[in-house]
Amino acid sequence: MFKLNGDSETRRRIAGEFAAALMELPEKIECLRSMEVGLNANPAEDWDVVLTAIVDTLPQVEEYAKHPAHVAAAAIVGPHKAARACVDYIID
């Protein structure tokens, strides 16, 4: 999850750009089976973007994270990021 800095208009714009870049990643990163991105629709909540990236193995999380296409997507949100929360988990 990502919490962004700025006014609500800026946060929505950056979140949308970030989401669009993330949704392109499954076509560019072989180990990435799927990507789901949600943008906050509730103005009473503080977090702006949530994503779920599905890979087969925990080592592929690092492969995905270091891929140039992911690094480029992360650069969109980087300067605007107030906070990030992450959980890597295994589905049995």
XYZ file of N, CA and C in Angstrom:
276
model
N 0.846 -1.174 0.000
C 0.000 0.000 0.000
C 0.889 1.232 0.000
N 0.378 2.274 -0.591
C 1.117 3.526 -0.658
C 0.243 4.680 -0.199
N 0.844 5.533 0.608
C 0.235 6.791 1.014
C 1.074 7.876 0.343
N 0.414 8.782 -0.357
C 1.129 9.800 -1.115
C 1.029 11.163 -0.456
N 2.003 12.014 -0.776
C 2.013 13.402 -0.334
C 1.262 14.262 -1.339
N 0.836 15.416 -0.897
C 0.245 16.394 -1.801
C -1.246 16.552 -1.576
N -1.818 17.471 -2.338
C -3.252 17.679 -2.244
C -3.978 16.510 -2.919
N -5.278 16.440 -2.739
C -6.034 15.287 -3.233
C -5.947 15.141 -4.750
N -5.923 16.248 -5.474
C -5.818 16.184 -6.935
C -4.470 15.603 -7.360
N -3.399 16.066 -6.750
C -2.061 15.552 -7.067
C -1.962 14.073 -6.711
N -2.466 13.711 -5.549
C -2.414 12.315 -5.128
C -3.175 11.424 -6.099
N -4.357 11.843 -6.545
C -5.133 11.054 -7.513
C -4.392 10.925 -8.838
N -3.781 12.020 -9.281
C -3.056 11.992 -10.566
C -1.876 11.038 -10.505
N -1.065 11.163 -9.466
C 0.113 10.302 -9.323
C -0.315 8.849 -9.141
N -1.341 8.612 -8.340
C -1.832 7.247 -8.133
C -2.284 6.637 -9.452
N -2.955 7.404 -10.285
C -3.407 6.912 -11.587
C -2.259 6.588 -12.518
N -1.251 7.448 -12.545
C -0.072 7.195 -13.379
C 0.664 5.939 -12.905
N 0.803 5.816 -11.610
C 1.468 4.658 -11.017
C 0.686 3.385 -11.336
N -0.615 3.420 -11.162
C -1.455 2.247 -11.437
C -1.335 1.821 -12.897
N -1.363 2.775 -13.804
C -1.247 2.445 -15.229
C 0.086 1.763 -15.525
N 1.159 2.262 -14.942
C 2.479 1.656 -15.154
C 2.539 0.253 -14.551
N 1.957 0.083 -13.372
C 1.950 -1.236 -12.735
C 1.187 -2.262 -13.561
N 0.075 -1.860 -14.143
C -0.747 -2.798 -14.901
C -0.065 -3.282 -16.180
N 0.964 -2.591 -16.630
C 1.744 -3.020 -17.793
C 2.808 -4.057 -17.437
N 3.112 -4.198 -16.160
C 4.234 -5.048 -15.747
C 4.083 -6.536 -16.063
N 2.904 -7.149 -15.953
C 2.832 -8.578 -16.271
C 3.283 -8.920 -17.692
N 3.120 -7.997 -18.619
C 3.574 -8.222 -19.996
C 5.087 -8.068 -20.132
N 5.713 -7.408 -19.172
C 7.134 -7.082 -19.272
C 8.021 -7.922 -18.358
N 7.459 -8.482 -17.298
C 8.255 -9.219 -16.302
C 7.777 -10.669 -16.303
N 8.633 -11.554 -16.790
C 8.245 -12.953 -17.002
C 7.737 -13.648 -15.748
N 8.348 -13.400 -14.596
C 7.952 -14.106 -13.374
C 6.655 -13.576 -12.772
N 6.165 -12.448 -13.229
C 4.966 -11.833 -12.668
C 3.726 -12.446 -13.316
N 3.009 -13.271 -12.534
C 1.827 -13.954 -13.068
C 0.646 -13.011 -13.219
N 0.464 -12.103 -12.268
C -0.634 -11.143 -12.375
C -0.376 -9.945 -11.473
N -1.118 -8.893 -11.760
C -1.027 -7.650 -10.994
C -2.436 -7.106 -10.834
N -2.781 -6.737 -9.624
C -4.059 -6.073 -9.353
C -3.744 -4.775 -8.623
N -4.357 -3.687 -9.063
C -4.115 -2.378 -8.459
C -5.457 -1.747 -8.106
N -5.542 -1.224 -6.892
C -6.742 -0.517 -6.467
C -6.404 0.889 -6.036
N -7.241 1.830 -6.446
C -7.083 3.230 -6.047
C -8.155 3.555 -5.013
N -7.781 4.246 -3.967
C -8.714 4.570 -2.898
C -9.886 5.398 -3.428
N -11.087 4.952 -3.132
C -12.300 5.675 -3.523
C -12.960 6.371 -2.341
N -12.415 6.163 -1.145
C -13.028 6.696 0.075
C -12.201 7.865 0.597
N -12.689 9.098 0.479
C -11.914 10.257 0.934
C -11.657 10.269 2.441
N -12.352 9.442 3.198
C -12.117 9.371 4.644
C -10.888 8.523 4.987
N -10.342 7.815 4.009
C -9.170 6.970 4.236
C -7.893 7.681 3.791
N -6.759 7.304 4.399
C -5.493 7.989 4.161
C -4.613 7.367 3.081
N -4.793 6.078 2.813
C -3.933 5.387 1.857
C -4.498 5.548 0.454
N -3.603 5.639 -0.550
C -4.013 5.980 -1.906
C -4.025 4.818 -2.886
N -3.086 3.912 -2.760
C -2.928 2.835 -3.741
C -2.645 1.527 -3.005
N -3.257 0.457 -3.479
C -2.933 -0.878 -2.989
C -2.664 -1.746 -4.210
N -1.703 -2.641 -4.095
C -1.432 -3.539 -5.212
C -1.176 -4.946 -4.697
N -1.527 -5.894 -5.544
C -1.220 -7.295 -5.291
C -0.500 -7.815 -6.521
N 0.721 -8.256 -6.325
C 1.529 -8.837 -7.396
C 1.706 -10.320 -7.083
N 1.400 -11.175 -8.046
C 1.481 -12.618 -7.835
C 2.680 -13.182 -8.597
N 3.562 -13.835 -7.842
C 4.686 -14.593 -8.397
C 4.639 -15.985 -7.777
N 5.398 -16.925 -8.359
C 5.345 -18.311 -7.890
C 6.195 -18.587 -6.657
N 7.310 -17.860 -6.502
C 8.233 -18.148 -5.413
C 8.693 -16.858 -4.746
N 9.100 -16.970 -3.501
C 9.597 -15.800 -2.785
C 10.830 -15.181 -3.457
N 11.782 -15.976 -3.975
C 12.909 -15.350 -4.678
C 12.481 -14.519 -5.897
N 11.345 -14.852 -6.485
C 10.865 -14.069 -7.629
C 10.379 -12.683 -7.217
N 10.077 -12.494 -5.940
C 9.720 -11.152 -5.461
C 10.895 -10.215 -5.702
N 12.094 -10.671 -5.374
C 13.288 -9.854 -5.590
C 13.540 -9.648 -7.085
N 13.343 -10.693 -7.883
C 13.502 -10.580 -9.335
C 12.549 -9.513 -9.894
N 11.309 -9.568 -9.453
C 10.300 -8.583 -9.863
C 10.708 -7.176 -9.410
N 11.127 -7.051 -8.159
C 11.464 -5.746 -7.597
C 12.638 -5.085 -8.311
N 13.598 -5.881 -8.774
C 14.790 -5.331 -9.422
C 14.641 -5.149 -10.931
N 13.561 -5.659 -11.499
C 13.372 -5.565 -12.946
C 13.282 -4.084 -13.348
N 13.944 -3.705 -14.446
C 13.927 -2.298 -14.872
C 12.526 -1.711 -15.073
N 11.579 -2.506 -15.532
C 10.216 -1.994 -15.724
C 9.563 -1.677 -14.379
N 9.829 -2.496 -13.364
C 9.292 -2.212 -12.027
C 9.977 -0.993 -11.424
N 11.276 -0.907 -11.596
C 12.023 0.243 -11.081
C 11.483 1.539 -11.701
N 11.177 1.504 -13.002
C 10.623 2.688 -13.677
C 9.243 3.038 -13.119
N 8.414 2.034 -12.868
C 7.084 2.288 -12.293
C 7.220 2.882 -10.892
N 8.125 2.330 -10.106
C 8.335 2.820 -8.741
C 8.836 4.265 -8.742
N 9.569 4.645 -9.775
C 10.093 6.014 -9.862
C 8.962 7.039 -10.009
N 7.830 6.619 -10.538
C 6.679 7.527 -10.677
C 6.189 7.958 -9.305
N 6.099 7.007 -8.393
C 5.528 7.280 -7.073
C 6.587 7.724 -6.057
N 7.832 7.389 -6.298
C 8.906 7.650 -5.331
C 8.945 9.045 -4.744
N 8.961 10.090 -5.564
C 9.051 11.449 -5.015
C 7.804 11.895 -4.250
N 6.718 11.164 -4.406
C 5.444 11.544 -3.794
C 5.056 10.629 -2.637
N 5.896 9.659 -2.323
C 5.561 8.630 -1.335
C 5.742 9.145 0.083
N 4.643 9.138 0.846
C 4.698 9.484 2.263
C 4.959 8.242 3.102
N 4.396 7.102 2.679
C 4.572 5.850 3.418
C 4.267 4.682 2.492
N 4.853 3.547 2.841
C 4.636 2.302 2.101
C 4.496 1.184 3.115
N 3.563 0.273 2.863
C 3.406 -0.916 3.689
C 3.394 -2.118 2.764
N 4.049 -3.205 3.176
C 4.173 -4.362 2.317
C 4.088 -5.647 3.139
N 3.444 -6.651 2.571
C 3.411 -7.989 3.141
C 3.699 -8.955 2.001
N 4.754 -9.750 2.149
C 5.048 -10.827 1.201
C 4.609 -12.121 1.878
N 3.709 -12.848 1.236
C 3.203 -14.066 1.863
C 3.116 -15.188 0.836
N 3.053 -16.410 1.324
C 3.007 -17.594 0.476
C 1.606 -18.188 0.554
N 1.039 -18.487 -0.601
C -0.256 -19.142 -0.667
C -0.002 -20.642 -0.799
N -0.568 -21.412 0.093
C -0.373 -22.865 0.029
C -1.302 -23.497 -0.976
